[in-house]
XYZ file of C-alpha atoms in Angstrom:
701
model
C -14.428 -14.345 9.964
C -12.506 -13.155 6.817
C -14.009 -11.823 3.591
C -12.687 -11.145 0.152
C -12.637 -7.512 -1.024
C -11.903 -6.279 -4.633
C -9.864 -3.154 -5.021
C -8.469 -1.159 -7.932
C -4.900 -0.665 -7.232
C -4.265 2.981 -7.951
C -0.459 2.578 -8.466
C -0.397 -0.511 -10.801
C -3.799 -0.063 -12.214
C -4.739 -3.744 -11.602
C -7.630 -5.042 -9.726
C -6.718 -6.949 -6.566
C -8.617 -9.190 -4.213
C -7.605 -8.747 -0.611
C -8.449 -10.781 2.434
C -10.164 -8.502 5.069
C -11.719 -8.868 8.612
C -15.506 -8.911 8.302
C -15.572 -5.625 10.334
C -13.056 -3.994 8.085
C -15.510 -1.090 7.118
C -16.439 -0.332 10.887
C -12.827 0.084 11.642
C -12.040 2.208 8.663
C -15.018 4.455 9.690
C -13.757 4.748 13.184
C -10.129 5.285 12.319
C -11.026 8.106 9.824
C -13.702 9.685 12.142
C -13.501 13.023 13.684
C -14.483 11.629 17.106
C -11.093 12.713 18.656
C -11.216 16.302 17.171
C -14.827 16.671 18.665
C -13.617 15.601 22.137
C -10.733 17.969 21.959
C -13.195 20.856 20.995
C -13.330 22.438 24.362
C -15.361 25.469 23.354
C -17.971 23.054 21.873
C -17.947 20.880 24.922
C -18.267 23.624 27.437
C -21.036 25.481 25.525
C -23.070 22.232 25.297
C -22.476 21.545 29.011
C -23.738 25.050 29.949
C -26.713 24.911 27.586
C -27.811 21.446 28.959
C -27.464 22.603 32.578
C -29.623 25.650 31.777
C -32.243 23.499 29.792
C -32.510 20.931 32.822
C -32.765 23.837 35.280
C -35.712 25.351 33.292
C -37.493 22.060 33.236
C -36.907 21.286 36.976
C -38.278 24.936 37.702
C -41.522 23.995 36.150
C -41.840 21.082 38.401
C -41.259 18.405 35.746
C -38.983 15.434 35.334
C -36.288 16.071 32.952
C -36.424 13.440 30.242
C -33.666 13.794 27.530
C -33.612 12.611 24.077
C -29.974 12.708 22.661
C -29.790 11.938 18.939
C -26.318 10.938 17.548
C -24.985 10.342 21.010
C -21.597 9.182 19.835
C -19.541 8.587 23.028
C -22.549 9.465 25.152
C -20.776 12.595 26.266
C -23.803 14.843 26.086
C -26.143 12.256 27.920
C -23.623 12.086 30.872
C -23.466 15.863 30.940
C -27.346 15.920 31.184
C -27.567 13.405 34.058
C -24.648 15.232 35.834
C -26.781 18.448 35.410
C -29.801 16.584 37.122
C -31.560 15.056 34.303
C -33.919 12.233 35.504
C -33.206 9.946 32.435
C -31.701 9.972 29.051
C -32.353 8.092 25.735
C -29.139 8.209 23.856
C -29.624 7.239 20.105
C -26.695 6.037 18.058
C -27.185 4.281 14.678
C -23.520 3.137 14.196
C -23.330 -0.022 16.081
C -19.574 -0.045 17.115
C -20.084 3.432 18.441
C -23.272 2.428 20.275
C -21.432 -0.513 22.008
C -18.696 1.935 22.961
C -21.199 4.357 24.424
C -22.730 1.585 26.516
C -19.245 0.846 27.973
C -18.361 4.421 28.507
C -21.635 5.254 30.192
C -21.132 2.164 32.489
C -17.506 3.087 33.262
C -18.703 6.557 34.329
C -21.495 5.120 36.605
C -24.464 6.363 34.476
C -25.912 3.022 33.357
C -29.181 3.449 35.625
C -29.866 6.837 33.960
C -28.776 6.517 30.335
C -30.224 4.002 27.839
C -28.328 3.719 24.586
C -30.576 2.748 21.641
C -28.862 1.489 18.844
C -31.119 2.645 15.987
C -31.454 5.656 13.611
C -33.572 8.223 15.340
C -36.420 7.839 12.612
C -36.828 4.226 13.715
C -37.324 5.009 17.536
C -40.650 4.344 18.762
C -42.647 5.771 21.773
C -45.230 3.916 23.877
C -45.618 1.035 26.420
C -43.980 -1.325 23.942
C -41.668 1.144 22.357
C -38.041 2.232 22.891
C -39.143 5.164 24.882
C -42.178 4.958 27.225
C -42.982 8.576 26.697
C -41.915 11.476 24.756
C -38.803 13.459 26.059
C -39.027 17.260 27.076
C -35.382 17.991 26.243
C -33.850 17.485 22.907
C -30.022 17.354 22.757
C -28.388 16.895 19.463
C -24.982 17.213 17.643
C -25.985 16.373 14.152
C -24.052 19.265 12.421
C -21.407 19.416 9.681
C -19.619 22.336 8.184
C -22.749 23.149 6.197
C -24.857 22.716 9.225
C -27.527 20.545 7.560
C -25.397 18.167 5.446
C -25.677 15.128 7.819
C -29.426 15.150 7.777
C -30.093 17.503 10.758
C -33.394 18.795 9.224
C -35.113 15.456 8.589
C -34.024 14.218 11.926
C -35.244 17.229 13.813
C -38.591 17.092 11.697
C -39.230 13.504 12.720
C -38.120 14.057 16.399
C -40.688 16.862 16.927
C -43.458 14.875 15.260
C -42.852 11.578 17.110
C -40.256 11.639 19.931
C -40.378 15.042 21.948
C -43.016 17.172 23.549
C -44.502 20.293 21.935
C -42.315 23.393 22.824
C -39.692 21.026 24.290
C -36.332 22.586 25.478
C -33.650 22.033 22.928
C -29.877 22.284 23.082
C -28.980 23.950 20.869
C -31.872 26.114 20.811
C -31.134 27.986 17.492
C -28.719 28.050 14.604
C -28.150 30.911 12.114
C -26.211 30.723 8.826
C -24.240 33.796 7.804
C -22.855 34.640 4.421
C -20.445 37.282 2.909
C -20.086 38.005 -0.672
C -16.539 38.246 -2.119
C -14.628 38.578 -5.254
C -11.701 36.117 -5.309
C -9.685 35.026 -8.322
C -8.092 32.441 -6.386
C -11.322 30.721 -5.113
C -13.100 31.295 -8.405
C -10.193 29.374 -9.997
C -11.314 26.376 -8.088
C -14.593 26.429 -9.953
C -14.051 27.650 -13.540
C -11.646 26.911 -16.235
C -9.672 30.199 -17.011
C -8.159 30.971 -20.530
C -4.579 29.420 -20.618
C -1.878 31.625 -22.232
C 1.186 30.248 -23.999
C 3.927 31.839 -26.012
C 4.813 29.960 -29.198
C 7.003 30.563 -32.184
C 3.850 31.811 -33.850
C 3.122 34.298 -31.010
C 0.708 33.984 -28.125
C -1.839 31.269 -28.261
C -4.912 31.078 -25.851
C -6.635 27.886 -24.806
C -10.336 29.082 -24.256
C -12.877 26.984 -22.192
C -16.027 25.796 -23.991
C -19.175 27.958 -23.562
C -21.027 25.205 -21.697
C -18.296 25.010 -19.152
C -18.394 28.733 -18.702
C -22.146 28.631 -18.233
C -22.279 25.525 -15.958
C -23.469 26.275 -12.374
C -20.814 23.899 -11.155
C -20.853 21.034 -8.649
C -23.696 21.076 -6.016
C -21.426 20.040 -3.140
C -20.100 22.551 -0.752
C -16.490 23.397 -0.649
C -15.341 23.095 2.976
C -12.160 24.599 3.974
C -10.059 26.040 6.776
C -10.871 29.519 5.617
C -8.624 31.160 8.332
C -5.784 29.953 6.311
C -6.903 31.963 3.050
C -5.017 35.106 3.113
C -7.185 38.296 3.092
C -5.183 39.379 0.044
C -6.717 36.643 -1.902
C -10.313 38.109 -1.698
C -12.017 41.376 -1.783
C -15.145 41.819 0.603
C -18.162 42.967 -1.413
C -20.727 42.800 1.443
C -21.136 42.937 5.117
C -21.740 39.734 6.861
C -25.396 38.963 6.355
C -27.517 36.713 8.627
C -29.317 34.710 6.031
C -31.627 32.456 7.912
C -32.093 30.913 11.285
C -33.752 27.572 12.565
C -35.415 27.199 15.887
C -34.883 23.646 17.104
C -37.282 24.022 20.100
C -40.134 23.977 17.428
C -41.305 21.959 14.557
C -38.784 21.971 11.890
C -39.377 21.453 8.234
C -36.886 19.777 5.709
C -38.708 21.160 2.775
C -36.780 23.233 0.184
C -36.841 27.009 1.093
C -35.164 30.100 0.040
C -34.224 33.371 2.135
C -33.428 36.642 0.631
C -31.123 39.496 2.248
C -30.894 42.800 0.485
C -27.671 44.576 0.719
C -25.655 47.379 -0.698
C -22.200 46.350 -2.121
C -19.273 47.914 -0.017
C -17.247 48.344 -3.104
C -17.708 47.653 -6.811
C -16.287 44.512 -8.227
C -17.132 41.080 -9.534
C -19.362 38.793 -7.257
C -18.114 35.318 -7.489
C -18.094 33.507 -4.147
C -19.989 33.351 -0.944
C -18.220 32.626 2.189
C -20.506 31.102 4.859
C -20.475 29.802 8.408
C -22.900 29.350 11.170
C -23.406 29.661 14.962
C -25.553 27.817 17.396
C -26.979 29.303 20.474
C -27.574 26.796 23.347
C -30.117 28.784 25.175
C -33.313 30.760 24.212
C -31.661 34.154 25.330
C -28.704 33.508 22.930
C -26.235 34.025 25.890
C -24.444 30.749 25.249
C -23.085 30.722 21.790
C -20.663 28.510 19.746
C -19.617 29.952 16.466
C -17.705 28.652 13.349
C -16.961 32.286 12.222
C -13.603 33.006 10.615
C -11.318 35.284 12.439
C -12.416 38.629 10.891
C -15.974 37.883 11.769
C -15.130 36.437 15.280
C -16.046 38.349 18.452
C -12.771 37.235 20.054
C -10.268 36.177 17.321
C -7.443 35.632 19.882
C -9.552 32.950 21.694
C -10.795 31.059 18.666
C -11.181 27.334 19.019
C -9.398 25.276 16.265
C -11.490 22.571 14.885
C -11.568 20.348 11.884
C -15.053 18.661 12.362
C -16.607 22.073 11.735
C -14.843 24.287 9.169
C -16.221 27.107 6.948
C -17.979 26.918 3.567
C -17.153 28.338 0.163
C -19.981 28.462 -2.283
C -19.730 29.478 -6.005
C -22.267 31.571 -7.627
C -23.528 30.044 -10.885
C -22.056 32.899 -12.845
C -19.939 35.825 -11.689
C -21.947 39.132 -11.597
C -20.557 42.665 -11.858
C -21.732 44.665 -8.760
C -21.562 48.475 -8.112
C -21.005 50.006 -4.804
C -24.089 51.285 -3.229
C -26.365 49.748 -5.832
C -28.877 47.461 -3.907
C -28.897 43.563 -4.612
C -30.388 40.444 -2.961
C -28.381 37.542 -1.952
C -30.624 34.420 -1.807
C -29.891 31.378 0.243
C -31.568 28.208 -1.144
C -31.657 24.981 0.792
C -33.301 21.533 0.482
C -33.064 18.743 3.234
C -29.214 18.471 3.013
C -27.610 21.195 0.899
C -27.251 24.929 0.746
C -26.619 27.012 -2.320
C -26.664 30.743 -3.138
C -27.905 32.979 -6.033
C -27.590 36.811 -6.599
C -30.731 38.693 -7.542
C -31.085 42.270 -8.794
C -35.090 42.338 -7.657
C -36.283 43.285 -4.256
C -36.941 40.752 -1.600
C -40.691 40.938 -2.096
C -40.214 39.622 -5.795
C -37.983 36.789 -4.831
C -40.886 34.495 -3.593
C -40.584 32.507 -6.832
C -36.757 32.143 -7.015
C -35.748 28.919 -8.722
C -34.957 26.521 -6.126
C -33.467 23.413 -7.818
C -30.098 22.422 -6.597
C -27.379 23.245 -9.072
C -26.132 20.394 -11.234
C -23.085 20.197 -13.332
C -23.695 19.692 -16.993
C -20.428 20.191 -18.597
C -18.618 17.179 -17.258
C -15.635 19.160 -15.824
C -16.958 19.467 -12.387
C -17.471 15.718 -12.284
C -13.960 14.965 -13.491
C -11.940 17.704 -11.853
C -12.280 18.394 -8.041
C -11.638 22.000 -6.808
C -7.958 21.596 -6.179
C -7.473 20.245 -9.812
C -9.345 23.277 -11.220
C -6.848 25.418 -9.311
C -3.901 23.333 -10.634
C -5.058 23.502 -14.122
C -5.632 27.351 -13.757
C -2.188 27.872 -12.202
C -0.458 29.708 -15.129
C 3.057 29.571 -13.335
C 2.794 25.745 -13.360
C 1.680 25.788 -17.006
C 4.746 27.865 -17.906
C 7.068 25.352 -16.236
C 5.567 22.656 -18.462
C 5.907 24.862 -21.599
C 9.448 25.569 -20.653
C 10.268 21.962 -20.304
C 8.449 20.854 -23.399
C 10.108 23.477 -25.381
C 13.564 21.791 -24.603
C 12.575 18.229 -25.872
C 10.028 18.749 -28.799
C 11.032 18.602 -32.424
C 8.828 19.459 -35.355
C 8.485 15.751 -36.376
C 7.711 14.545 -32.728
C 4.883 12.034 -32.145
C 3.511 12.727 -28.655
C 1.469 10.517 -26.484
C -0.049 12.101 -23.518
C -1.019 10.017 -20.514
C -2.954 11.769 -17.660
C -6.501 12.057 -16.898
C -8.270 15.069 -18.168
C -5.005 16.738 -19.083
C -4.344 19.761 -21.176
C -0.806 18.821 -21.918
C -1.835 17.601 -25.374
C -2.980 21.095 -26.287
C 0.327 22.559 -25.165
C 2.179 20.135 -27.139
C 0.188 20.734 -30.416
C 0.606 24.568 -30.032
C 4.434 24.204 -29.474
C 4.613 22.532 -32.857
C 4.304 18.706 -32.400
C 3.409 17.028 -35.671
C 1.028 14.352 -34.236
C -0.531 14.232 -30.818
C -2.371 11.349 -29.197
C -4.089 11.437 -25.763
C -5.413 8.596 -23.874
C -8.488 8.958 -21.730
C -9.791 5.883 -19.988
C -13.031 7.316 -18.940
C -16.019 8.354 -21.064
C -16.412 11.562 -18.893
C -12.807 12.667 -19.570
C -13.150 11.758 -23.285
C -16.318 13.868 -23.551
C -14.796 16.861 -21.864
C -11.687 16.919 -23.820
C -13.729 16.668 -26.993
C -15.451 19.812 -25.947
C -12.351 21.656 -25.189
C -10.641 20.590 -28.533
C -13.839 21.666 -30.471
C -13.883 25.083 -28.663
C -10.284 25.518 -29.807
C -10.716 24.156 -33.272
C -8.385 21.312 -32.446
C -10.801 18.417 -32.988
C -8.955 17.233 -36.126
C -5.574 18.084 -34.821
C -5.385 15.900 -31.460
C -6.336 12.254 -31.566
C -8.200 11.016 -28.470
C -7.968 7.449 -27.612
C -10.655 6.186 -25.195
C -9.213 2.973 -23.482
C -6.822 2.184 -20.643
C -3.311 3.096 -21.855
C -2.119 -0.683 -20.867
C -4.401 -1.792 -23.899
C -3.012 0.646 -26.615
C -2.404 -1.118 -29.936
C -0.266 -0.022 -33.015
C -3.545 0.717 -34.783
C -4.579 3.179 -32.108
C -1.439 5.090 -32.796
C -1.833 4.908 -36.617
C 1.268 2.642 -36.701
C 3.407 5.531 -35.549
C 6.148 5.111 -32.952
C 6.147 7.679 -30.131
C 9.044 10.088 -29.697
C 7.544 11.706 -26.700
C 5.673 10.111 -23.767
C 4.141 12.931 -21.668
C 2.319 13.030 -18.404
C 1.725 15.511 -15.486
C 1.294 12.986 -14.131
C -2.330 13.165 -12.714
C -4.892 10.359 -12.281
C -8.312 10.670 -10.587
C -7.658 7.453 -8.715
C -4.809 8.827 -6.976
C -5.199 9.559 -3.227
C -1.696 9.511 -1.930
C 1.081 11.377 -3.667
C 2.783 8.229 -4.899
C -0.203 6.726 -6.527
C 0.644 8.770 -9.608
C 3.566 6.349 -10.025
C 0.830 4.705 -12.083
C 2.503 6.538 -14.921
C 5.696 4.407 -14.554
C 3.549 1.414 -14.909
C 1.923 2.773 -17.953
C 5.399 3.873 -19.420
C 6.479 0.233 -19.079
C 3.237 -1.218 -20.732
C 3.614 1.134 -23.742
C 7.307 0.524 -24.108
C 6.770 -1.417 -27.434
C 5.189 1.673 -28.882
C 8.209 3.947 -28.080
C 10.560 4.720 -30.874
C 14.346 4.686 -30.471
C 15.622 7.622 -28.355
C 12.152 8.331 -27.116
C 11.816 11.016 -24.484
C 9.879 10.396 -21.449
C 8.576 13.378 -19.478
C 8.847 13.719 -16.526
C 11.916 11.723 -16.792
C 12.013 10.760 -13.004
C 10.376 11.326 -9.730
C 11.596 11.188 -6.268
C 9.962 10.756 -2.782
C 10.778 13.156 -0.023
C 9.981 13.540 3.617
C 10.228 15.776 6.533
C 9.509 15.465 10.245
C 6.975 18.287 11.370
C 5.240 19.723 14.562
C 1.561 20.611 13.696
C 0.031 23.726 15.417
C -3.302 21.967 15.476
C -3.946 19.022 13.268
C -2.289 16.680 16.003
C -5.606 16.903 17.792
C -7.352 14.509 15.327
C -5.185 11.706 16.457
C -4.378 12.558 19.985
C -5.976 10.479 22.898
C -8.523 12.358 24.850
C -8.578 10.448 28.143
C -10.662 12.839 30.104
C -13.283 15.126 28.578
C -14.954 17.706 30.760
C -14.604 15.383 33.831
C -15.743 12.268 32.199
C -13.575 9.070 31.235
C -13.505 8.362 27.531
C -10.420 6.136 27.618
C -12.521 3.476 25.993
C -13.022 5.672 22.939
C -9.207 6.155 22.838
C -8.704 2.445 22.931
C -11.396 1.955 20.259
C -9.599 4.275 17.854
C -6.216 2.924 18.526
C -7.571 -0.698 17.860
C -9.112 0.594 14.607
C -5.775 2.076 13.567
C -4.217 -1.399 14.139
C -5.859 -2.604 10.868
C -3.732 -2.472 7.767
C -5.628 0.120 5.714
C -6.283 2.255 8.733
C -2.526 2.548 9.314
C -1.969 4.046 5.992
C -0.800 7.647 5.552
C -3.502 10.051 5.433
C -3.904 12.757 2.571
C -4.253 16.179 3.986
C -4.028 19.675 2.166
C -1.338 21.051 4.314
C -1.726 24.580 3.160
C -4.880 24.491 5.521
C -2.962 22.995 8.453
C 0.111 25.144 9.673
C 3.121 23.226 10.883
C 6.848 23.577 11.646
C 9.570 21.443 10.099
C 11.872 19.834 12.721
C 14.082 18.229 10.304
C 15.481 19.250 6.890
C 13.571 17.662 3.922
C 15.147 14.483 2.763
C 14.904 12.652 -0.446
C 13.957 9.064 0.340
C 13.565 7.120 -3.004
C 14.111 7.900 -6.601
C 12.237 6.608 -9.678
C 13.760 6.634 -12.944
C 10.919 6.905 -15.633
C 13.380 6.390 -18.523
C 13.700 2.829 -17.386
C 10.965 0.190 -16.994
C 9.534 -0.629 -13.627
C 12.274 -3.000 -12.023
C 11.616 -6.482 -11.022
C 13.137 -5.955 -7.624
C 12.227 -3.528 -4.834
C 13.791 -0.138 -4.340
C 15.033 0.293 -0.774
C 16.242 3.212 1.295
C 17.531 3.397 4.767
C 18.900 6.417 6.675
C 18.342 8.963 9.357
C 16.880 12.364 9.701
C 18.319 14.912 12.341
C 15.721 16.933 14.128
C 17.300 20.359 13.829
C 14.784 22.316 15.642
C 13.224 21.657 19.177
C 9.538 20.598 19.198
C 7.145 17.744 19.378
C 7.393 15.329 16.608
C 3.732 14.754 15.469
C 4.212 13.195 12.057
C 6.365 12.673 8.996
C 5.060 14.431 5.954
C 5.687 12.811 2.526
C 5.383 14.066 -1.025
C 6.588 13.447 -4.603
C 8.631 15.669 -6.930
C 8.513 15.251 -10.576
C 11.614 16.055 -12.575
C 10.358 17.013 -16.134
C 13.817 17.654 -17.317
C 17.123 17.912 -15.547
C 16.495 21.709 -15.010
C 12.815 21.670 -14.343
C 11.052 20.007 -11.273
C 7.545 20.232 -9.989
C 6.944 19.567 -6.285
C 3.666 18.300 -4.839
C 4.814 19.228 -1.331
C 7.219 21.915 -0.063
C 7.608 24.648 -2.500
C 10.495 26.396 -0.918
C 12.933 25.978 2.044
C 11.368 26.433 5.493
C 11.912 29.675 7.043
C 14.077 30.180 10.121
C 11.318 29.134 12.611
C 10.543 26.026 10.355
C 7.517 27.412 8.703
C 6.289 25.542 5.668
C 5.019 26.409 2.262
C 3.022 23.652 0.696
C 1.683 23.349 -2.830
C -1.961 24.344 -2.479
C -3.285 22.237 -5.308
C -2.162 18.900 -3.885
C -2.691 16.720 -0.709
C 0.500 15.664 1.109
C 0.746 12.312 3.013
C 0.717 12.516 6.798
C 2.011 9.678 9.011
C 1.002 10.424 12.541
C 3.485 9.147 15.040
C 1.978 6.995 17.770
C 1.185 8.206 20.293
C 0.642 11.713 18.927
C 2.201 14.112 21.514
C -0.102 16.622 23.086
C 1.552 20.033 23.213
C 1.253 20.110 27.122
C 3.724 17.282 27.114
C 7.573 18.214 27.914
C 9.213 19.468 25.106
C 12.105 17.291 24.060
C 15.412 18.415 22.538
C 16.676 17.568 19.024
C 16.774 13.901 18.275
C 17.419 11.593 15.289
C 14.569 9.722 13.247
C 15.805 6.658 11.558
C 13.715 5.159 8.551
C 13.495 2.096 6.332
C 11.462 2.648 3.091
C 10.842 0.090 0.460
C 8.985 0.245 -2.764
C 7.529 -3.082 -3.960
C 7.072 -3.146 -7.723
C 4.921 -6.237 -7.933
C 2.130 -4.563 -5.860
C 2.945 -0.876 -6.141
C 3.070 -0.741 -2.295
C 5.433 1.304 -0.156
C 6.352 0.140 3.276
C 8.123 2.386 5.657
C 9.263 2.435 9.215
C 10.215 5.336 11.438
C 11.954 5.075 14.884
C 13.365 7.689 17.128
C 17.032 6.660 16.965
C 17.947 7.454 20.597
C 14.815 5.424 21.954
C 15.407 1.890 20.351
C 12.356 0.462 22.158
C 10.003 3.395 21.029
C 6.808 2.326 19.262
C 6.544 2.189 15.495
C 6.013 5.500 14.033
C 4.777 4.593 10.489
C 3.452 1.720 8.747
C 2.620 -0.022 5.460
C 0.916 2.201 2.688
C -0.624 1.202 -0.546
């Protein structure tokens, strides 16, 4: 059956109705899931297998039957491990129906249907008793309910319910225990992801400074964790202020509480500085003795950094303190970890642990609007002084004293730059109430509320009255729009430029004047794992899961490019960067498609995992900003990516495992087409020397 779904087109700005399969959302969930990454996580799998074997043995040694409850079974892998280890029976709980159906097939394929029952329910809906889902309580609890923050997927409420209703008292649990660690650091780079810094610009009147509003400075920030691949942050980007502190542990073999709590650890700063950021990670111990341990620690805190397991389903956490605090070497402080049932956050206290019993435990909430409008990369982008200087340089070449400037970007400060550089009249369009309110605060803090006109409406709906009957001489955009997911979604600026053409005066300047789409073929060091078939996992056949993901990827939306911040995911370029398409913003959006066809020679040997695409914006003929590669690749192909932007990644199919034979240089041919009517970009990649090779890229929107 087909259903109609409405969608806001991020490129054209229009609302569209699309015909989709009734299971469209399921396929999206599967295609974007981390199942492949988890199955490739050998360290995780081995440690779970060891812990399950040990738990089953302890139960058997007591002369009891081993009855396992596996919450969040996914593929059924942990249940199959339990049966192989000698468990008498397993109840495998999986709430996501397509996944539960796959688990039934995988269990049957591996010959365990007589020992494993897959129950398609949320664990809190499972019943025990003669008429229930389970005839009796289990004595072994196996779960993998963890995210990067440990408790963000609802682990605490699930454990709390399981101990009360589904498992025996003092049951065996795998994992047995989890411990969260924290380390206090000073980091201008990471702090720039959370606060607005003063912005400096040189003008004919001297240096001007754009200051943040007081309530933005005092705002505790967004409540959500910032999860990143911390190993890719250079040690030069932060100063360690404390030792690694074990903040709190959870014993999963006993009753667990999901109630809010706080845990304090006293420490002496290792050096003086400004406490801004808490780096955090966790480990899980699979056995009571703590001999079987799986950790998410970054390399500097890892016991064996040379043998670290790469994973994307568990990363590391960055937490921002509500305010930066000066700390003095050797002067004792208390770091406090707060948590409720789903979130963790931190505060710094100057009192002793005994006095922290009544520490305020309410989850931090943004009250300044900025953290609701700007995500962490956007904060970093706005705080990038070098980037700001590029805009100032470009603006200085096109502005005139009598210029009338119209700024079109979400929550942008370009209008302030234009004003300080001497523009006579500045208008900025903000289509959301949040961005309108935020900019009013910033303008007021800088005494500009009467100098810059904010228009709260969609730019396509502008009237001459909105512009006070003035003709625009400079149309200005970063461009940045909160609806943009893929790099070319900001081509919305081109559609806006077309819509407001009637308001542009003769000889009006459009900045950026043009944009271009670029591509390069890469070999990933690790990211290939999230799309690579697993086949066999610790001796169990999971081809059914591979096939399920492949079918999900056959759906239109699931075949799109995926946005990834590639500064977190090292890769080698196998080809030289290639400009694919050019977009001239000085002209209106054309009525006919823009097409490009060509080849990319793979100049370095390697395994072609994906094509990476990004946009470059040409502010003026002499000034270009890239959302992708910032400089040419090094001799080995190493890439330096824009850290504020996500690049578009097209995984080739099938994704090549590094264990596959290494091929020599080849040629990739491509056909790319931009469809103005829909804003779609379609593209096709093929290995030129293998004409029958599978399609490597597909339609994107």
